[in-house]
């Protein structure tokens, strides 16, 4: 507080803006006030108002958002102080109250402005965070979609692989089925062939019945006795030619067969001459077959002489049986069974 | 627009002089000023504060303003204009403070709400997401 006795030198030091008489008048008034002051220098209400106004003025936000209200508070405070100096405590306290309330209005207005600024900042920040959250959600969704696509792709690959396996298995099954069919057909063919061969064999058997053909382990065998040859000669008797003709006819019927002509004798005479005789007789027979149109390569000739007798050589009947020519029929493949 | 009936300089001077005289006469008998303007101003501020919902948000200041305005009216009725004017002026400033505090309180509540929302949002963002990519969601 400016004390009354300090006012005079202060006023005297002030720049000479106001006329001198005016300054002197104010000084005189101050002197008068100072001379007869009975009032205390200040008042709690005024001091409270002053500190409230000073606090409000120190608020940086107040100057920005409540400048007019701050000025009114300061004016009210100045008026309160002036009234106090004019010894009007009632009016001074009234204006001090107004100053204090206006200071409070300044503080509230400044607080509101500050809060509103923070509110704007927070709203902006909230939008930013929301955007961030949305961005993250979008990224998350994208990653999930990517993962799902990868799973779908893997599943499709598995499905394709499974399909390929199934296809392969089906091909294998199909091949196996074809093999089975082939095998069945083969078996059927073999059965048919076997049946055919059996039928052919049976037919040969029937065809050779007239020639007294016998069924042996080596196949069909027709035996021609020595009655068809002149004694000790290889010349065929006329009756033999009919037999030869019938044999040739059978061989025409069974073109797949070959014949082995085997010549045998009894044990009369040397072994060597018997061998030669059997050879000549077998060849004479073969010659006769060729004469009836049987191809030469279908005829084999084998001489055994007195080997493999079929009867006792000690009797005339036995020796007659041993003098013979065997016609052995091959199988359907032209192969003779080994003796 | 051109004014055709603008008063002549003499007439204007006469008016000025008359106004000055009227003022002087009023001043002369202004020993008891009227409390009516102060009461009206206080009532207007009170209404503005009420409109700003200060009755709820700054009820202490609002009550003070209301009571002071009532007393000011009573004093005006009782023929105490000076006291009536002071109380009306205090009611006026109390109502203005109530209005300012209501505005401040509204801003504070709004700020607190937005900051709470922001905090929740940040917490949600800080938490790991419920479904991680790669984890199978049937």
Coordinates of C-alpha atoms in Angstrom, one line a residue:
Chain A
X1 CA 0.0 0.0 0.0
X2 CA 1.2 3.4 -0.8
X3 CA 1.4 5.4 2.3
X4 CA 0.0 9.0 2.2
X5 CA 3.3 10.6 3.1
X6 CA 5.0 8.8 0.2
X7 CA 2.5 10.1 -2.3
X8 CA 3.9 13.6 -2.3
X9 CA 7.5 12.8 -3.4
X10 CA 6.1 10.3 -5.9
X11 CA 3.9 12.9 -7.5
X12 CA 6.7 15.3 -7.5
X13 CA 8.9 12.8 -9.3
X14 CA 6.2 12.1 -11.9
X15 CA 6.7 13.4 -15.4
X16 CA 5.3 16.9 -16.0
X17 CA 2.2 15.7 -17.9
X18 CA -0.4 17.3 -15.7
X19 CA -0.3 21.0 -14.9
X20 CA 1.6 21.9 -11.8
X21 CA -1.4 23.3 -10.0
X22 CA -3.3 20.1 -10.5
X23 CA -0.5 18.0 -9.0
X24 CA -0.3 20.5 -6.1
X25 CA -4.0 20.1 -5.6
X26 CA -3.8 16.3 -5.4
X27 CA -0.8 16.6 -3.1
X28 CA -2.8 18.9 -0.8
X29 CA -5.7 16.4 -0.8
X30 CA -3.4 13.6 0.1
X31 CA -1.9 15.6 2.9
X32 CA -5.3 16.4 4.2
X33 CA -6.3 12.6 4.1
X34 CA -3.0 11.6 5.8
X35 CA -3.4 14.3 8.4
X36 CA -6.7 13.2 9.7
X37 CA -6.7 9.4 9.1
X38 CA -8.3 7.4 11.9
X39 CA -9.1 4.4 9.7
X40 CA -6.8 1.5 9.6
X41 CA -4.5 1.4 6.6
X42 CA -6.2 -1.6 5.1
X43 CA -8.9 -4.1 5.6
X44 CA -9.0 -7.9 5.4
X45 CA -11.7 -7.8 2.7
X46 CA -9.7 -5.4 0.6
X47 CA -6.5 -7.5 1.0
X48 CA -8.4 -10.6 0.1
X49 CA -9.8 -8.9 -3.0
X50 CA -6.3 -7.6 -3.9
X51 CA -4.6 -11.0 -3.7
X52 CA -7.5 -12.6 -5.6
X53 CA -7.2 -10.1 -8.4
X54 CA -3.4 -10.5 -8.4
X55 CA -3.7 -14.3 -8.7
X56 CA -6.2 -13.9 -11.5
X57 CA -3.8 -11.5 -13.3
X58 CA -0.9 -14.0 -12.9
X59 CA -2.9 -16.7 -14.7
X60 CA -1.6 -16.7 -18.3
X61 CA -4.8 -18.0 -19.6
X62 CA -6.8 -15.1 -18.0
X63 CA -5.1 -12.5 -20.3
X64 CA -6.1 -14.5 -23.3
X65 CA -9.6 -15.6 -22.5
X66 CA -10.9 -13.2 -19.9
X67 CA -9.1 -10.0 -20.6
X68 CA -12.2 -7.7 -20.3
X69 CA -13.3 -9.4 -17.0
X70 CA -9.8 -9.0 -15.6
X71 CA -9.9 -5.3 -16.4
X72 CA -13.2 -4.9 -14.7
X73 CA -11.9 -6.7 -11.6
X74 CA -8.9 -4.5 -11.5
X75 CA -11.0 -1.4 -11.9
X76 CA -13.3 -2.6 -9.1
X77 CA -10.3 -3.2 -6.9
X78 CA -9.0 0.3 -7.7
X79 CA -12.3 1.8 -6.9
X80 CA -12.5 -0.1 -3.6
X81 CA -9.1 1.2 -2.7
X82 CA -10.0 4.7 -3.6
X83 CA -13.2 4.5 -1.6
X84 CA -11.2 3.2 1.3
X85 CA -8.9 6.1 1.1
X86 CA -12.0 8.4 0.9
X87 CA -13.1 6.8 4.2
X88 CA -16.1 5.1 2.9
X89 CA -15.5 1.6 4.2
X90 CA -19.0 0.4 3.4
X91 CA -18.7 1.3 -0.3
X92 CA -15.0 0.1 -0.3
X93 CA -16.0 -3.4 1.0
X94 CA -18.8 -3.5 -1.6
X95 CA -16.4 -2.8 -4.4
X96 CA -13.8 -5.2 -2.9
X97 CA -16.5 -7.9 -3.0
X98 CA -17.3 -7.1 -6.6
X99 CA -13.5 -7.2 -7.4
X100 CA -13.1 -10.5 -5.7
X101 CA -16.1 -12.1 -7.5
X102 CA -14.9 -10.7 -10.8
X103 CA -11.5 -12.3 -10.1
X104 CA -13.3 -15.6 -9.4
X105 CA -15.1 -15.2 -12.7
X106 CA -11.7 -14.6 -14.4
X107 CA -10.4 -17.8 -12.9
X108 CA -13.5 -19.8 -13.8
X109 CA -13.5 -18.5 -17.4
X110 CA -9.7 -19.2 -17.7
X111 CA -10.2 -22.7 -16.3
X112 CA -13.1 -23.3 -18.8
X113 CA -10.9 -22.0 -21.7
X114 CA -8.1 -24.2 -20.6
X115 CA -10.3 -27.3 -20.2
X116 CA -11.9 -26.6 -23.6
X117 CA -8.5 -26.5 -25.2
X118 CA -7.6 -29.8 -23.5
X119 CA -10.9 -31.2 -24.6
X120 CA -10.2 -30.3 -28.2
X121 CA -6.7 -31.9 -27.9
X122 CA -8.2 -35.0 -26.2
X123 CA -10.8 -35.3 -28.9
X124 CA -8.2 -35.0 -31.6
X125 CA -6.1 -37.6 -29.8
X126 CA -9.1 -39.8 -29.4
X127 CA -9.8 -39.7 -33.1
X128 CA -6.1 -40.5 -33.7
X129 CA -6.2 -43.5 -31.4
X130 CA -9.5 -44.7 -32.9
X131 CA -7.9 -44.5 -36.3
X132 CA -5.0 -46.4 -35.0
X133 CA -7.3 -49.0 -33.6
X134 CA -9.2 -49.3 -36.9
X135 CA -6.0 -49.5 -38.8
X136 CA -4.9 -52.3 -36.5
X137 CA -8.2 -54.1 -36.8
X138 CA -8.0 -53.8 -40.6
X139 CA -4.4 -55.2 -40.5
X140 CA -5.6 -58.0 -38.2
X141 CA -8.5 -58.8 -40.5
X142 CA -6.1 -58.7 -43.5
X143 CA -3.7 -61.1 -41.7
X144 CA -6.6 -63.4 -40.8
X145 CA -7.8 -63.4 -44.3
X146 CA -4.3 -64.2 -45.5
X147 CA -4.0 -67.1 -43.1
X148 CA -7.4 -68.4 -44.1
X149 CA -6.5 -68.2 -47.7
X150 CA -3.3 -70.0 -47.0
X151 CA -5.2 -72.7 -45.2
X152 CA -7.7 -72.9 -48.1
X153 CA -4.8 -73.1 -50.5
X154 CA -3.1 -75.9 -48.5
X155 CA -6.5 -77.7 -48.3
X156 CA -6.9 -77.5 -52.0
X157 CA -3.4 -78.8 -52.6
X158 CA -4.2 -81.7 -50.3
X159 CA -7.4 -82.3 -52.1
X160 CA -5.6 -82.2 -55.4
X161 CA -3.0 -84.6 -54.1
X162 CA -5.7 -86.9 -52.8
X163 CA -7.5 -86.7 -56.1
X164 CA -4.3 -87.5 -58.0
X165 CA -3.7 -90.5 -55.6
X166 CA -7.3 -91.6 -56.2
X167 CA -6.9 -91.2 -59.9
X168 CA -3.6 -93.2 -59.7
X169 CA -5.3 -95.9 -57.6
X170 CA -8.2 -96.0 -60.0
X171 CA -5.7 -96.4 -62.9
X172 CA -4.0 -99.2 -61.0
X173 CA -7.3 -100.8 -60.3
X174 CA -8.3 -100.4 -63.9
X175 CA -5.0 -101.9 -65.0
X176 CA -5.4 -104.8 -62.5
X177 CA -8.9 -105.3 -63.8
X178 CA -7.6 -105.4 -67.4
X179 CA -4.9 -107.8 -66.3
X180 CA -7.5 -109.9 -64.6
X181 CA -9.6 -109.8 -67.8
X182 CA -6.6 -110.6 -69.8
X183 CA -5.7 -113.5 -67.5
X184 CA -9.2 -114.8 -67.6
X185 CA -9.2 -114.5 -71.4
X186 CA -5.8 -116.2 -71.5
X187 CA -7.1 -118.9 -69.2
X188 CA -10.2 -119.2 -71.3
X189 CA -8.1 -119.4 -74.4
X190 CA -5.9 -122.0 -72.9
X191 CA -8.9 -123.9 -71.8
X192 CA -10.3 -123.5 -75.3
X193 CA -7.0 -124.6 -76.8
X194 CA -6.9 -127.6 -74.4
X195 CA -10.4 -128.5 -75.3
X196 CA -9.6 -128.0 -79.0
X197 CA -6.5 -130.2 -78.6
X198 CA -8.4 -132.8 -76.7
X199 CA -11.1 -132.7 -79.4
X200 CA -8.4 -133.0 -82.1
X201 CA -6.8 -135.9 -80.2
X202 CA -10.2 -137.6 -80.0
X203 CA -10.8 -137.0 -83.7
X204 CA -7.3 -138.5 -84.5
X205 CA -8.2 -141.4 -82.3
X206 CA -11.4 -142.0 -84.2
X207 CA -9.8 -141.5 -87.6
X208 CA -7.1 -144.1 -86.7
X209 CA -9.6 -146.7 -85.5
X210 CA -9.9 -148.3 -88.9
X211 CA -6.1 -148.6 -89.0
X212 CA -6.2 -150.3 -85.5
X213 CA -4.4 -147.3 -84.0
X214 CA -3.5 -147.6 -80.3
X215 CA -3.4 -144.9 -77.8
X216 CA -0.1 -145.1 -75.9
X217 CA 2.0 -143.0 -73.6
X218 CA 3.9 -141.7 -76.7
X219 CA 0.7 -140.8 -78.5
X220 CA -1.3 -142.7 -81.2
X221 CA 0.6 -145.6 -82.7
X222 CA -0.4 -147.6 -85.7
X223 CA 1.5 -150.9 -86.1
X224 CA 1.9 -152.5 -89.5
X225 CA 2.7 -156.2 -89.4
X226 CA 5.3 -158.0 -91.6
X227 CA 2.5 -159.2 -93.8
X228 CA 2.8 -156.0 -95.7
X229 CA 6.4 -156.7 -96.7
X230 CA 7.8 -159.5 -98.8
X231 CA 9.9 -161.8 -96.6
X232 CA 13.4 -160.4 -96.1
X233 CA 12.6 -157.5 -98.4
X234 CA 11.6 -153.9 -98.0
X235 CA 9.2 -154.0 -100.9
X236 CA 5.7 -153.2 -99.9
X237 CA 3.0 -155.7 -100.7
X238 CA 0.0 -154.3 -102.7
X239 CA -2.3 -154.7 -99.6
X240 CA 0.1 -152.4 -97.7
X241 CA -0.5 -149.6 -100.1
X242 CA -4.1 -149.4 -99.1
X243 CA -3.0 -149.0 -95.5
X244 CA -0.5 -146.3 -96.6
X245 CA -3.2 -144.5 -98.5
X246 CA -5.6 -144.5 -95.5
X247 CA -2.7 -143.2 -93.3
X248 CA -2.0 -140.4 -95.8
X249 CA -5.7 -139.5 -95.7
X250 CA -5.6 -139.3 -91.9
X251 CA -2.5 -137.1 -92.1
X252 CA -4.3 -134.8 -94.5
X253 CA -7.1 -134.5 -91.9
X254 CA -4.5 -133.7 -89.2
X255 CA -2.1 -131.4 -90.9
X256 CA -0.5 -130.3 -87.6
X257 CA 0.7 -133.8 -86.9
X258 CA 4.0 -135.4 -88.0
X259 CA 4.8 -139.1 -88.0
X260 CA 7.8 -141.1 -86.9
X261 CA 8.2 -144.3 -88.9
X262 CA 10.0 -146.9 -86.7
X263 CA 11.4 -150.1 -88.2
X264 CA 11.8 -153.3 -86.1
X265 CA 12.9 -156.9 -86.9
X266 CA 13.1 -160.3 -85.1
X267 CA 16.4 -161.6 -83.9
X268 CA 17.0 -163.9 -86.9
X269 CA 20.2 -163.0 -88.7
X270 CA 23.0 -160.6 -87.7
X271 CA 22.1 -157.5 -85.7
X272 CA 23.6 -155.3 -88.4
X273 CA 21.6 -156.8 -91.2
X274 CA 18.5 -156.6 -89.1
X275 CA 19.2 -152.9 -88.5
X276 CA 19.6 -152.3 -92.2
X277 CA 16.4 -154.2 -93.0
X278 CA 14.4 -152.2 -90.5
X279 CA 15.9 -149.0 -91.9
X280 CA 15.0 -150.0 -95.5
X281 CA 11.5 -151.0 -94.6
X282 CA 10.8 -147.8 -92.6
X283 CA 12.1 -145.7 -95.4
X284 CA 10.1 -147.7 -98.0
X285 CA 7.0 -146.9 -95.9
X286 CA 8.0 -143.2 -95.7
X287 CA 8.6 -143.2 -99.4
X288 CA 5.1 -144.6 -100.0
X289 CA 3.6 -141.9 -97.7
X290 CA 5.4 -139.2 -99.7
X291 CA 3.9 -140.8 -102.8
X292 CA 0.4 -140.1 -101.4
X293 CA 1.2 -136.4 -101.0
X294 CA 2.5 -136.2 -97.4
X295 CA 5.2 -133.5 -97.1
X296 CA 8.7 -134.9 -96.5
X297 CA 9.3 -132.7 -93.5
X298 CA 6.3 -134.3 -91.8
X299 CA 8.0 -137.7 -91.8
X300 CA 10.8 -138.9 -89.6
X301 CA 12.4 -142.3 -89.9
X302 CA 14.0 -144.4 -87.2
X303 CA 15.5 -147.9 -87.4
X304 CA 15.8 -150.1 -84.3
X305 CA 16.6 -153.5 -85.7
X306 CA 15.9 -156.3 -83.3
X307 CA 15.7 -153.9 -80.3
X308 CA 12.4 -153.4 -78.4
X309 CA 10.8 -156.7 -79.2
X310 CA 7.1 -156.8 -78.4
X311 CA 6.9 -160.6 -78.2
X312 CA 9.0 -163.8 -77.7
X313 CA 11.5 -164.4 -80.5
X314 CA 11.7 -168.1 -79.7
X315 CA 8.4 -168.9 -81.4
X316 CA 7.4 -168.2 -85.0
X317 CA 4.3 -166.3 -83.9
X318 CA 6.4 -164.2 -81.5
X319 CA 9.0 -163.5 -84.2
X320 CA 6.2 -162.5 -86.7
X321 CA 4.9 -160.0 -84.1
X322 CA 8.4 -158.6 -83.6
X323 CA 8.8 -157.9 -87.4
X324 CA 6.8 -154.7 -87.7
X325 CA 6.7 -151.0 -88.6
X326 CA 5.3 -148.5 -86.1
X327 CA 3.8 -145.2 -87.2
X328 CA 4.0 -142.9 -84.2
X329 CA 1.9 -139.7 -84.4
X330 CA 3.3 -136.6 -82.9
X331 CA 1.3 -134.2 -80.7
X332 CA -0.4 -131.1 -82.2
X333 CA 2.9 -129.2 -82.1
X334 CA 4.7 -131.8 -84.2
X335 CA 6.8 -133.0 -81.3
X336 CA 7.3 -136.8 -80.5
X337 CA 7.5 -138.0 -77.0
X338 CA 10.8 -139.6 -76.1
X339 CA 10.9 -143.4 -76.2
Chain B
X1 CA -29.9 8.1 -48.4
X2 CA -30.1 11.9 -48.4
X3 CA -32.0 13.2 -45.4
X4 CA -34.3 16.1 -46.4
X5 CA -35.4 17.1 -43.0
X6 CA -32.0 17.4 -41.2
X7 CA -32.4 20.1 -38.4
X8 CA -30.6 23.5 -39.0
X9 CA -27.5 24.3 -36.8
X10 CA -29.5 26.6 -34.6
X11 CA -32.1 23.9 -33.8
X12 CA -29.3 21.5 -32.9
X13 CA -27.7 23.9 -30.5
X14 CA -31.1 24.5 -28.9
X15 CA -31.6 20.8 -28.3
X16 CA -28.1 20.4 -26.9
X17 CA -28.7 23.2 -24.5
X18 CA -32.0 21.7 -23.4
X19 CA -30.5 18.2 -22.9
X20 CA -27.8 19.8 -20.7
X21 CA -30.3 21.6 -18.6
X22 CA -32.4 18.4 -18.1
X23 CA -29.3 16.5 -17.0
X24 CA -28.3 19.2 -14.6
X25 CA -31.8 19.2 -13.1
X26 CA -31.6 15.4 -12.7
X27 CA -28.2 15.6 -11.1
X28 CA -29.5 18.2 -8.7
X29 CA -32.0 15.9 -7.2
X30 CA -30.0 12.6 -7.5
X31 CA -29.4 12.3 -3.8
X32 CA -31.6 9.1 -4.0
X33 CA -30.7 7.2 -7.2
X34 CA -33.1 4.6 -8.6
X35 CA -32.3 1.0 -7.8
X36 CA -34.4 -0.1 -10.8
X37 CA -31.5 -0.4 -13.3
X38 CA -29.3 -2.4 -10.9
X39 CA -32.3 -4.7 -10.0
X40 CA -33.0 -5.2 -13.7
X41 CA -29.3 -6.0 -14.5
X42 CA -29.2 -8.5 -11.6
X43 CA -32.4 -10.2 -12.7
X44 CA -31.0 -10.5 -16.3
X45 CA -27.7 -12.0 -15.1
X46 CA -29.7 -14.4 -12.8
X47 CA -31.8 -15.5 -15.8
X48 CA -28.8 -16.0 -18.0
X49 CA -27.1 -18.1 -15.3
X50 CA -30.3 -20.2 -14.9
X51 CA -30.4 -20.7 -18.6
X52 CA -26.8 -21.9 -18.4
X53 CA -27.9 -24.5 -15.9
X54 CA -26.0 -22.8 -13.1
X55 CA -28.8 -23.9 -10.6
X56 CA -27.3 -27.4 -10.7
X57 CA -23.7 -26.8 -11.6
X58 CA -23.0 -23.8 -9.3
X59 CA -25.8 -23.9 -6.8
X60 CA -24.0 -22.0 -4.0
X61 CA -23.3 -19.0 -6.1
X62 CA -26.8 -19.2 -7.6
X63 CA -28.5 -19.3 -4.2
X64 CA -26.4 -16.4 -3.0
X65 CA -27.4 -14.3 -6.1
X66 CA -31.0 -15.2 -5.7
X67 CA -31.2 -14.3 -2.0
X68 CA -29.3 -11.1 -2.6
X69 CA -31.7 -10.0 -5.4
X70 CA -34.7 -10.8 -3.2
X71 CA -33.2 -8.7 -0.4
X72 CA -32.4 -5.9 -2.8
X73 CA -35.9 -5.8 -4.0
X74 CA -37.1 -5.7 -0.4
X75 CA -34.8 -2.9 0.4
X76 CA -35.9 -1.0 -2.7
X77 CA -39.5 -1.4 -1.5
X78 CA -38.5 -0.3 2.0
X79 CA -37.1 2.9 0.6
X80 CA -33.4 2.2 1.0
X81 CA -32.2 2.6 -2.6
X82 CA -28.4 2.8 -1.9
X83 CA -28.4 -0.5 -0.1
X84 CA -30.7 -2.0 -2.7
X85 CA -28.3 -1.0 -5.5
X86 CA -25.3 -2.5 -3.7
X87 CA -27.1 -5.8 -3.1
X88 CA -28.4 -5.9 -6.6
X89 CA -24.9 -5.3 -7.9
X90 CA -23.6 -8.1 -5.8
X91 CA -26.4 -10.4 -6.9
X92 CA -25.4 -9.5 -10.5
X93 CA -21.8 -10.4 -10.0
X94 CA -22.7 -13.5 -8.0
X95 CA -25.0 -14.6 -10.9
X96 CA -22.2 -13.9 -13.4
X97 CA -19.8 -16.0 -11.4
X98 CA -22.4 -18.8 -11.1
X99 CA -22.7 -18.8 -14.9
X100 CA -18.9 -18.8 -15.4
X101 CA -18.5 -21.7 -12.9
X102 CA -21.3 -23.6 -14.7
X103 CA -19.5 -23.2 -17.9
X104 CA -16.2 -24.3 -16.3
X105 CA -17.9 -27.3 -14.7
X106 CA -19.4 -28.4 -18.0
X107 CA -16.0 -28.2 -19.7
X108 CA -14.4 -30.1 -16.8
X109 CA -17.0 -32.9 -17.0
X110 CA -16.7 -33.1 -20.8
X111 CA -13.0 -33.2 -20.5
X112 CA -13.1 -35.9 -17.9
X113 CA -15.4 -38.0 -20.0
X114 CA -13.3 -37.7 -23.1
X115 CA -10.1 -38.5 -21.2
X116 CA -11.8 -41.5 -19.7
X117 CA -12.8 -42.7 -23.1
X118 CA -9.4 -42.1 -24.4
X119 CA -7.8 -44.1 -21.5
X120 CA -10.2 -47.0 -22.2
X121 CA -9.4 -46.9 -25.9
X122 CA -5.7 -46.9 -25.1
X123 CA -6.1 -49.8 -22.7
X124 CA -8.0 -51.7 -25.4
X125 CA -5.3 -51.0 -27.9
X126 CA -2.6 -52.0 -25.5
X127 CA -4.2 -55.4 -24.9
X128 CA -3.2 -58.1 -27.3
X129 CA -6.0 -58.7 -29.9
X130 CA -8.5 -61.4 -29.0
X131 CA -7.8 -63.4 -32.1
X132 CA -4.3 -63.7 -33.3
X133 CA -3.7 -64.4 -37.0
X134 CA -2.9 -68.0 -37.6
X135 CA -5.0 -69.1 -34.7
X136 CA -7.9 -71.1 -36.1
X137 CA -11.3 -69.6 -35.6
X138 CA -14.0 -72.1 -36.6

